[in-house]
Amino acid sequence: MKKERTALRLALIVSMILAMCSIFACKKSETKEDDLSGYKTVQIPATWLQPPSLEFLEKESQAVIVGKVIQREDSFSSGTEVGKTFYKVKVQKVLYGELNDNASEIRVHQSWSFQTAGDGSKQIVTLSQMEPLRVGDTWVFFVKYGAGLDAYQIMFDQNGCWPLADSKLVKLLETKMTIPTEEVASYWRSYENIIILPIYYEILEKYGDQIKP
Amino acid sequence: MKKIASSLFTVIVAVLLSGRSVDAHVGDYHAGGYLPTAPSQPSYLMFMYSSSSTGGYYTGSVFGSITDWNGISSNVTVSMDQQAPGMPSNITNQFYHIYNETMTNEFDNNAGLLGFVHPIDASGTKVSMDSNWYKVSIYLNTTSYYITSSSVAKGVFLHEVGHCLKLAHPIQSFYYHGTDYNGVPYAVMNSGTPYTNNASALTIQVHDMDNLRGKWGN
């Protein structure tokens, strides 16, 4: 009887270990799926309103948060030209305004899509260089809840989603240097707005230490 | 004499620098042309069709402003032929299909997306701005919270047509110039109307004309 119990416990432990391994493997697989570096990206030009100041951007937003993308869920309906992606974002700090129910996790919407090209290859179609957001990325988000989407919308897309202030970026902005061509690639996800709009200087000035990684 | 020489030198340098700074932005346009004749395009007649009825501030008069792009380059003539609704049967290359849509289903109208264009190749694949295109679809957000007047709608429309003519956003063309905010020229092709920095215009500007000629010839 005792032996049977020991065997049962052992089996339970082994199955728990196996289950954990399987969860881990699943998570790894999700991470791999989120690695979009292998796909060719086709960017089509979109015209976004550019907020003239931080004050305007804040006024149009419901909340300004620092948040980490923890999950991505793509949604494509046949016949539509642009897909939707909903991100689960873990709220790390609320810098301005309020989220509904003071949520600690929010659903954030962004539009981008895949397409199968004439040659059969799969491609990412984006309206902005800052799409899609990657799981694990942390941003300063300016968001507003959209009831129709049942999710928060990033205000003005690339103009409402800003990189954290790492030392390299701050130095670049402080010295107002032009990004050297060979370094553009390393900033490809953020260069669209940080250099062309003076708002980032205002964000740094107002939120300073709060948006350091 | 030395003073005159020095002043002359200063003037020459200033002129050279000023010329450089103007020229530096001519080139805010994309590579490629329209199939099947691309990249050589001896003359260029474009037709624009509307796939649905007008909406919001996007009226026939706004669409008619497409001809503002005429008379700048002898190789570019554009005209408007509205058909509503549905695709016209005589689809050819050099054809623009305007989706004058309410984008509620895809976009939150408060989020600031005013419009975009989809260039495609002959297989229907969306392709990059620098590719050779078969045709282009223009999407206009007719219910945007930020389209507050006909002149703003016209500015957005002219901007999207400019994309169809291969013009780029000067404000974002770092790949071309590595410029910064302060160096951005005033142009309808800057992204950002209507509440924006002072680099955006609602009508075609000298910079836009220079780039159209730079792309398609005088």
Short mmCIF file of C-alpha atoms in Angstrom, two decimals:
data_model
loop_
_atom_site.label_atom_id
_atom_site.label_comp_id
_atom_site.label_asym_id
_atom_site.label_seq_id
_atom_site.Cartn_x
_atom_site.Cartn_y
_atom_site.Cartn_z
CA MET A 1 0.00 0.00 0.00
CA LYS A 2 2.83 2.32 1.00
CA LYS A 3 4.70 1.39 -2.20
CA GLU A 4 1.62 2.18 -4.26
CA ARG A 5 1.29 5.59 -2.60
CA THR A 6 4.99 6.33 -3.25
CA ALA A 7 4.58 5.29 -6.88
CA LEU A 8 1.48 7.46 -7.17
CA ARG A 9 3.31 10.46 -5.69
CA LEU A 10 6.24 9.81 -8.03
CA ALA A 11 3.90 9.65 -11.01
CA LEU A 12 2.25 12.87 -9.87
CA ILE A 13 5.62 14.63 -9.56
CA VAL A 14 6.75 13.33 -12.96
CA SER A 15 3.52 14.45 -14.61
CA MET A 16 3.83 17.87 -12.96
CA ILE A 17 7.38 18.19 -14.28
CA LEU A 18 6.21 17.12 -17.72
CA ALA A 19 3.35 19.61 -17.60
CA MET A 20 5.74 22.41 -16.61
CA CYS A 21 8.09 21.42 -19.43
CA SER A 22 5.18 21.48 -21.82
CA ILE A 23 4.10 24.95 -20.62
CA PHE A 24 7.69 26.15 -20.97
CA ALA A 25 7.91 24.67 -24.46
CA CYS A 26 4.65 26.35 -25.33
CA LYS A 27 5.89 29.71 -24.07
CA LYS A 28 9.08 29.27 -26.09
CA SER A 29 7.01 28.50 -29.12
CA GLU A 30 4.95 31.68 -28.56
CA THR A 31 8.15 33.67 -28.34
CA LYS A 32 9.35 32.13 -31.55
CA GLU A 33 6.06 32.94 -33.23
CA ASP A 34 6.45 36.53 -32.16
CA ASP A 35 9.88 36.78 -33.72
CA LEU A 36 8.94 38.54 -36.92
CA SER A 37 12.47 39.26 -38.03
CA GLY A 38 12.31 36.60 -40.73
CA TYR A 39 9.44 38.23 -42.58
CA LYS A 40 9.77 40.89 -45.21
CA THR A 41 8.00 44.06 -44.13
CA VAL A 42 6.05 46.15 -46.60
CA GLN A 43 5.27 49.60 -45.28
CA ILE A 44 2.53 51.53 -46.99
CA PRO A 45 2.31 55.26 -46.32
CA ALA A 46 -0.24 56.45 -43.86
CA THR A 47 -1.06 59.99 -42.88
CA TRP A 48 -1.38 60.42 -39.17
CA LEU A 49 -2.23 63.56 -37.40
CA GLN A 50 0.84 64.84 -35.64
CA PRO A 51 0.08 66.38 -32.28
CA PRO A 52 1.75 69.76 -32.01
CA SER A 53 2.62 69.50 -28.33
CA LEU A 54 2.70 67.22 -25.33
CA GLU A 55 -0.19 69.22 -23.90
CA PHE A 56 -2.33 68.40 -26.97
CA LEU A 57 -1.31 64.76 -26.87
CA GLU A 58 -2.19 64.49 -23.17
CA LYS A 59 -5.48 66.30 -23.65
CA GLU A 60 -6.52 63.88 -26.40
CA SER A 61 -5.47 60.84 -24.37
CA GLN A 62 -7.28 59.20 -21.52
CA ALA A 63 -4.07 58.09 -19.85
CA VAL A 64 -0.32 58.06 -20.29
CA ILE A 65 1.28 54.87 -19.07
CA VAL A 66 4.50 52.93 -19.09
CA GLY A 67 3.52 49.44 -20.18
CA LYS A 68 5.06 46.16 -21.26
CA VAL A 69 3.60 44.13 -24.11
CA ILE A 70 3.03 40.64 -22.72
CA GLN A 71 0.83 39.00 -25.35
CA ARG A 72 -0.20 39.51 -28.93
CA GLU A 73 -3.36 38.35 -30.64
CA ASP A 74 -3.85 38.88 -34.37
CA SER A 75 -7.24 39.11 -35.97
CA PHE A 76 -7.92 39.07 -39.67
CA SER A 77 -11.26 39.01 -41.38
CA SER A 78 -11.38 37.89 -44.97
CA GLY A 79 -11.89 40.70 -47.39
CA THR A 80 -10.49 43.38 -45.13
CA GLU A 81 -7.36 45.18 -46.20
CA VAL A 82 -5.87 45.79 -42.81
CA GLY A 83 -5.75 43.35 -39.93
CA LYS A 84 -6.11 44.12 -36.28
CA THR A 85 -3.83 43.16 -33.49
CA PHE A 86 -4.69 43.31 -29.84
CA TYR A 87 -1.90 43.41 -27.33
CA LYS A 88 -2.15 42.62 -23.68
CA VAL A 89 -0.12 45.31 -21.97
CA LYS A 90 0.97 45.11 -18.34
CA VAL A 91 0.72 48.57 -16.83
CA GLN A 92 3.89 49.46 -14.97
CA LYS A 93 3.17 53.12 -14.22
CA VAL A 94 0.36 55.55 -14.86
CA LEU A 95 1.96 58.91 -15.58
CA TYR A 96 -1.14 60.90 -16.44
CA GLY A 97 -4.90 60.43 -16.34
CA GLU A 98 -6.70 57.25 -15.38
CA LEU A 99 -7.38 53.87 -16.92
CA ASN A 100 -10.85 52.34 -16.63
CA ASP A 101 -11.15 50.61 -13.25
CA ASN A 102 -7.49 51.41 -12.59
CA ALA A 103 -6.65 48.30 -14.60
CA SER A 104 -3.25 46.71 -14.14
CA GLU A 105 -3.46 45.07 -17.57
CA ILE A 106 -5.09 46.57 -20.62
CA ARG A 107 -5.93 45.48 -24.14
CA VAL A 108 -4.35 47.74 -26.74
CA HIS A 109 -5.28 47.81 -30.41
CA GLN A 110 -3.08 48.38 -33.42
CA SER A 111 -3.67 47.82 -37.13
CA TRP A 112 -1.27 45.87 -39.32
CA SER A 113 -1.50 42.67 -41.26
CA PHE A 114 0.11 39.77 -43.02
CA GLN A 115 -0.28 39.08 -46.69
CA THR A 116 0.68 36.23 -48.95
CA ALA A 117 2.52 37.73 -51.87
CA GLY A 118 2.21 36.59 -55.48
CA ASP A 119 5.33 34.44 -55.05
CA GLY A 120 3.79 32.67 -52.05
CA SER A 121 5.94 34.37 -49.43
CA LYS A 122 4.35 35.75 -46.29
CA GLN A 123 4.86 39.43 -45.62
CA ILE A 124 4.02 41.92 -42.92
CA VAL A 125 2.08 44.96 -44.09
CA THR A 126 2.34 47.95 -41.81
CA LEU A 127 1.18 51.55 -41.74
CA SER A 128 4.06 52.56 -39.52
CA GLN A 129 7.59 51.43 -38.81
CA MET A 130 6.50 50.92 -35.23
CA GLU A 131 4.20 48.03 -36.04
CA PRO A 132 3.78 45.45 -34.88
CA LEU A 133 4.77 45.89 -31.27
CA ARG A 134 6.78 42.96 -30.03
CA VAL A 135 6.07 40.90 -26.95
CA GLY A 136 8.55 42.00 -24.31
CA ASP A 137 8.79 45.60 -25.52
CA THR A 138 8.12 48.39 -23.03
CA TRP A 139 6.83 51.76 -24.20
CA VAL A 140 5.35 54.99 -22.97
CA PHE A 141 1.81 54.78 -24.32
CA PHE A 142 -0.71 57.58 -24.81
CA VAL A 143 -4.01 55.71 -24.89
CA LYS A 144 -7.75 56.19 -25.03
CA TYR A 145 -10.42 53.55 -24.56
CA GLY A 146 -12.48 52.86 -27.67
CA ALA A 147 -15.79 51.18 -26.88
CA GLY A 148 -16.16 49.99 -30.49
CA LEU A 149 -12.88 48.13 -30.28
CA ASP A 150 -13.27 47.10 -26.65
CA ALA A 151 -9.65 48.05 -26.32
CA TYR A 152 -7.41 51.03 -25.85
CA GLN A 153 -6.22 52.78 -28.99
CA ILE A 154 -2.72 54.20 -29.17
CA MET A 155 -3.34 57.85 -29.92
CA PHE A 156 -1.95 58.89 -33.31
CA ASP A 157 -0.11 55.57 -33.57
CA GLN A 158 3.59 56.29 -33.79
CA ASN A 159 3.04 59.66 -32.16
CA GLY A 160 1.44 58.09 -29.11
CA CYS A 161 3.96 55.36 -28.49
CA TRP A 162 7.39 56.44 -27.32
CA PRO A 163 10.53 54.57 -26.40
CA LEU A 164 11.85 54.59 -22.87
CA ALA A 165 14.67 57.01 -22.28
CA ASP A 166 17.79 54.88 -22.49
CA SER A 167 21.12 56.66 -22.14
CA LYS A 168 21.97 56.31 -25.84
CA LEU A 169 18.71 57.91 -26.90
CA VAL A 170 18.95 60.72 -24.36
CA LYS A 171 22.47 61.55 -25.49
CA LEU A 172 21.30 61.55 -29.08
CA LEU A 173 18.47 63.93 -28.28
CA GLU A 174 20.50 66.17 -25.99
CA THR A 175 23.13 66.71 -28.61
CA LYS A 176 20.42 66.92 -31.31
CA MET A 177 22.56 64.71 -33.46
CA THR A 178 21.32 63.29 -36.72
CA ILE A 179 21.22 59.53 -36.51
CA PRO A 180 24.12 58.15 -38.54
CA THR A 181 22.86 56.08 -41.46
CA GLU A 182 24.50 52.93 -40.11
CA GLU A 183 22.60 53.34 -36.84
CA VAL A 184 19.18 54.05 -38.33
CA ALA A 185 18.40 50.33 -38.29
CA SER A 186 18.90 50.15 -34.54
CA TYR A 187 16.35 52.92 -34.11
CA TRP A 188 13.97 51.71 -36.77
CA ARG A 189 11.17 51.16 -34.31
CA SER A 190 11.33 54.62 -32.86
CA TYR A 191 13.08 57.02 -35.15
CA GLU A 192 9.87 57.98 -36.88
CA ASN A 193 8.78 60.28 -34.12
CA ILE A 194 11.61 60.94 -31.71
CA ILE A 195 13.62 63.08 -34.03
CA ILE A 196 10.99 64.83 -36.05
CA LEU A 197 8.81 66.02 -33.24
CA PRO A 198 9.97 68.16 -30.34
CA ILE A 199 7.41 66.42 -28.12
CA TYR A 200 9.93 63.87 -26.94
CA TYR A 201 11.95 66.66 -25.36
CA GLU A 202 8.81 67.76 -23.54
CA ILE A 203 8.15 64.18 -22.43
CA LEU A 204 11.69 63.87 -21.11
CA GLU A 205 11.39 67.19 -19.34
CA LYS A 206 8.05 66.40 -17.73
CA TYR A 207 8.38 62.72 -16.93
CA GLY A 208 12.16 62.45 -16.76
CA ASP A 209 13.18 59.73 -14.32
CA GLN A 210 9.80 58.05 -14.49
CA ILE A 211 10.40 56.78 -18.01
CA LYS A 212 13.86 55.39 -17.52
CA PRO A 213 13.93 51.63 -18.02
CA MET B 1 39.75 95.29 -51.77
CA LYS B 2 40.25 92.60 -49.20
CA LYS B 3 36.94 93.58 -47.62
CA ILE B 4 35.13 93.31 -50.97
CA ALA B 5 36.76 89.94 -51.67
CA SER B 6 35.81 88.74 -48.23
CA SER B 7 32.21 89.93 -48.62
CA LEU B 8 32.01 88.37 -52.07
CA PHE B 9 33.36 85.11 -50.66
CA THR B 10 30.76 85.23 -47.88
CA VAL B 11 27.97 85.85 -50.37
CA ILE B 12 29.17 83.01 -52.62
CA VAL B 13 29.38 80.63 -49.66
CA ALA B 14 25.96 81.73 -48.45
CA VAL B 15 24.45 81.21 -51.90
CA LEU B 16 26.11 77.81 -52.20
CA LEU B 17 24.95 76.78 -48.76
CA SER B 18 21.46 78.08 -49.38
CA GLY B 19 21.33 76.25 -52.70
CA ARG B 20 22.54 73.12 -51.00
CA SER B 21 19.92 73.34 -48.33
CA VAL B 22 17.12 73.69 -50.89
CA ASP B 23 18.48 70.95 -53.14
CA ALA B 24 18.99 68.68 -50.15
CA HIS B 25 15.26 68.10 -49.95
CA VAL B 26 14.55 67.57 -53.61
CA GLY B 27 14.50 63.81 -53.67
CA ASP B 28 11.69 63.29 -51.19
CA TYR B 29 10.16 60.84 -53.56
CA HIS B 30 10.18 57.12 -54.16
CA ALA B 31 11.71 54.96 -56.83
CA GLY B 32 9.74 53.02 -59.45
CA GLY B 33 6.81 53.84 -61.66
CA TYR B 34 3.65 52.25 -62.98
CA LEU B 35 3.58 48.90 -64.74
CA PRO B 36 3.85 47.75 -67.43
CA THR B 37 6.03 50.56 -68.75
CA ALA B 38 7.85 51.32 -65.49
CA PRO B 39 10.44 52.47 -64.80
CA SER B 40 10.47 54.52 -68.04
CA GLN B 41 7.33 56.60 -68.20
CA PRO B 42 7.36 58.93 -71.18
CA SER B 43 4.05 60.54 -70.40
CA TYR B 44 1.61 60.05 -67.68
CA LEU B 45 -2.12 60.32 -67.67
CA MET B 46 -3.85 59.19 -64.54
CA PHE B 47 -7.46 58.59 -63.90
CA MET B 48 -9.00 58.53 -60.54
CA TYR B 49 -12.21 56.81 -59.67
CA SER B 50 -14.19 56.92 -56.51
CA SER B 51 -15.60 53.59 -55.41
CA SER B 52 -18.36 54.97 -53.29
CA SER B 53 -20.35 58.07 -52.63
CA THR B 54 -18.78 61.04 -50.99
CA GLY B 55 -18.70 61.28 -47.24
CA GLY B 56 -18.19 63.89 -44.58
CA TYR B 57 -16.14 66.77 -45.90
CA TYR B 58 -14.97 64.65 -48.87
CA THR B 59 -17.19 66.13 -51.53
CA GLY B 60 -16.96 66.18 -55.33
CA SER B 61 -15.33 69.55 -55.04
CA VAL B 62 -12.57 68.12 -52.83
CA PHE B 63 -11.99 65.25 -55.27
CA GLY B 64 -11.96 67.75 -58.12
CA SER B 65 -8.94 69.40 -56.55
CA ILE B 66 -6.88 66.51 -57.91
CA THR B 67 -6.19 68.76 -60.91
CA ASP B 68 -4.13 71.01 -58.62
CA TRP B 69 -1.34 68.54 -59.41
CA ASN B 70 -1.57 69.38 -63.13
CA GLY B 71 0.58 71.96 -64.89
CA ILE B 72 3.62 71.29 -62.71
CA SER B 73 5.31 68.53 -64.68
CA SER B 74 4.51 68.14 -68.37
CA ASN B 75 4.59 64.38 -67.84
CA VAL B 76 1.90 64.33 -65.18
CA THR B 77 -1.73 64.95 -65.91
CA VAL B 78 -4.34 63.68 -63.52
CA SER B 79 -8.09 63.73 -63.82
CA MET B 80 -11.03 62.57 -61.80
CA ASP B 81 -13.82 60.32 -62.90
CA GLN B 82 -16.16 59.43 -60.12
CA GLN B 83 -18.11 56.23 -60.28
CA ALA B 84 -20.19 55.19 -57.40
CA PRO B 85 -20.48 52.66 -56.07
CA GLY B 86 -18.31 49.72 -57.08
CA MET B 87 -15.32 49.16 -59.26
CA PRO B 88 -15.48 50.40 -62.82
CA SER B 89 -15.18 47.73 -65.47
CA ASN B 90 -12.33 49.35 -67.36
CA ILE B 91 -9.66 48.76 -64.77
CA THR B 92 -6.31 49.53 -66.24
CA ASN B 93 -2.95 50.39 -64.94
CA GLN B 94 -2.43 53.98 -63.93
CA PHE B 95 -5.68 53.71 -62.10
CA TYR B 96 -6.54 54.91 -58.68
CA HIS B 97 -9.29 53.42 -56.67
CA ILE B 98 -10.46 55.59 -53.82
CA TYR B 99 -12.04 53.90 -50.89
CA ASN B 100 -13.98 56.78 -49.49
CA GLU B 101 -14.69 54.80 -46.41
CA THR B 102 -15.79 55.09 -42.90
CA MET B 103 -13.00 53.26 -41.21
CA THR B 104 -14.87 52.63 -37.99
CA ASN B 105 -14.37 48.91 -38.30
CA GLU B 106 -10.64 49.12 -38.65
CA PHE B 107 -9.70 52.27 -36.84
CA ASP B 108 -10.76 54.34 -33.95
CA ASN B 109 -11.73 57.63 -35.51
CA ASN B 110 -10.29 59.56 -32.62
CA ALA B 111 -6.89 57.98 -33.04
CA GLY B 112 -5.71 60.33 -35.74
CA LEU B 113 -5.37 58.18 -38.85
CA LEU B 114 -6.44 60.42 -41.71
CA GLY B 115 -5.70 58.26 -44.72
CA PHE B 116 -3.36 55.80 -46.37
CA VAL B 117 -2.58 54.28 -49.75
CA HIS B 118 -2.16 50.68 -50.86
CA PRO B 119 0.09 50.26 -53.88
CA ILE B 120 -0.23 46.82 -55.45
CA ASP B 121 1.55 44.90 -58.19
CA ALA B 122 -0.12 42.96 -61.00
CA SER B 123 -0.67 39.96 -58.70
CA GLY B 124 -2.57 42.09 -56.20
CA THR B 125 0.22 41.97 -53.63
CA LYS B 126 0.69 45.13 -51.61
CA VAL B 127 4.12 46.43 -52.41
CA SER B 128 6.44 49.05 -51.00
CA MET B 129 6.55 52.66 -52.07
CA ASP B 130 9.77 52.09 -54.01
CA SER B 131 8.39 49.25 -56.13
CA ASN B 132 6.84 49.37 -59.55
CA TRP B 133 3.07 49.53 -59.13
CA TYR B 134 0.13 48.22 -61.05
CA LYS B 135 -2.38 50.43 -59.30
CA VAL B 136 -3.03 52.17 -56.03
CA SER B 137 -5.94 52.37 -53.67
CA ILE B 138 -6.46 55.46 -51.58
CA TYR B 139 -8.22 55.15 -48.27
CA LEU B 140 -9.65 58.27 -46.72
CA ASN B 141 -11.04 58.42 -43.26
CA THR B 142 -14.25 60.31 -43.90
CA THR B 143 -15.38 60.30 -40.31
CA SER B 144 -12.19 61.32 -38.59
CA TYR B 145 -12.71 63.52 -35.61
CA TYR B 146 -9.86 65.67 -36.89
CA ILE B 147 -11.17 66.42 -40.38
CA THR B 148 -12.82 69.65 -39.40
CA SER B 149 -13.36 71.42 -42.73
CA SER B 150 -13.34 71.03 -46.51
CA SER B 151 -9.92 72.65 -46.70
CA VAL B 152 -8.49 70.07 -44.30
CA ALA B 153 -10.14 67.26 -46.30
CA LYS B 154 -8.66 68.73 -49.49
CA GLY B 155 -5.22 68.89 -47.87
CA VAL B 156 -5.40 65.22 -46.88
CA PHE B 157 -6.72 64.23 -50.31
CA LEU B 158 -3.98 66.13 -52.17
CA HIS B 159 -1.46 64.53 -49.83
CA GLU B 160 -2.66 61.00 -50.63
CA VAL B 161 -2.70 61.76 -54.36
CA GLY B 162 0.88 62.99 -53.90
CA HIS B 163 1.74 59.52 -52.58
CA CYS B 164 0.18 58.06 -55.73
CA LEU B 165 2.57 60.27 -57.65
CA LYS B 166 5.40 58.65 -55.66
CA LEU B 167 6.02 61.61 -53.38
CA ALA B 168 7.23 60.85 -49.86
CA HIS B 169 6.84 62.56 -46.50
CA PRO B 170 9.72 65.05 -46.38
CA ILE B 171 9.37 65.03 -42.61
CA GLN B 172 10.16 61.33 -42.49
CA SER B 173 12.59 60.86 -45.32
CA PHE B 174 15.62 60.25 -43.15
CA TYR B 175 16.62 57.44 -45.40
CA TYR B 176 17.13 60.09 -48.03
CA HIS B 177 18.53 63.04 -46.14
CA GLY B 178 19.10 62.37 -42.48
CA THR B 179 17.46 65.70 -41.83
CA ASP B 180 15.95 66.85 -38.57
CA TYR B 181 12.77 68.61 -37.53
CA ASN B 182 14.17 72.08 -38.02
CA GLY B 183 15.22 71.33 -41.56
CA VAL B 184 11.84 70.07 -42.72
CA PRO B 185 10.41 72.15 -45.56
CA TYR B 186 6.84 73.44 -45.78
CA ALA B 187 4.89 70.97 -47.92
CA VAL B 188 1.50 69.37 -48.44
CA MET B 189 3.40 66.09 -48.39
CA ASN B 190 4.39 66.42 -44.77
CA SER B 191 2.42 64.13 -42.57
CA GLY B 192 0.40 65.77 -39.93
CA THR B 193 -2.48 67.95 -41.05
CA PRO B 194 -4.44 69.61 -39.60
CA TYR B 195 -3.15 70.24 -36.05
CA THR B 196 0.46 70.11 -36.68
CA ASN B 197 3.87 71.60 -36.71
CA ASN B 198 4.30 74.48 -39.10
CA ALA B 199 5.88 72.27 -41.75
CA SER B 200 2.54 70.94 -42.99
CA ALA B 201 0.48 72.66 -45.64
CA LEU B 202 -3.04 72.11 -46.94
CA THR B 203 -2.18 73.10 -50.50
CA ILE B 204 0.63 72.20 -52.91
CA GLN B 205 3.82 74.09 -52.11
CA VAL B 206 7.03 74.89 -54.00
CA HIS B 207 8.76 71.97 -52.32
CA ASP B 208 6.06 69.58 -53.54
CA MET B 209 6.35 70.99 -57.07
CA ASP B 210 10.14 70.63 -57.02
CA ASN B 211 9.82 67.02 -55.98
CA LEU B 212 7.15 66.24 -58.56
CA ARG B 213 9.43 67.62 -61.27
CA GLY B 214 12.39 65.84 -59.72
CA LYS B 215 10.50 62.58 -59.99
CA TRP B 216 8.70 62.91 -63.31
CA GLY B 217 10.59 65.63 -65.16
CA ASN B 218 9.84 69.25 -65.98
#
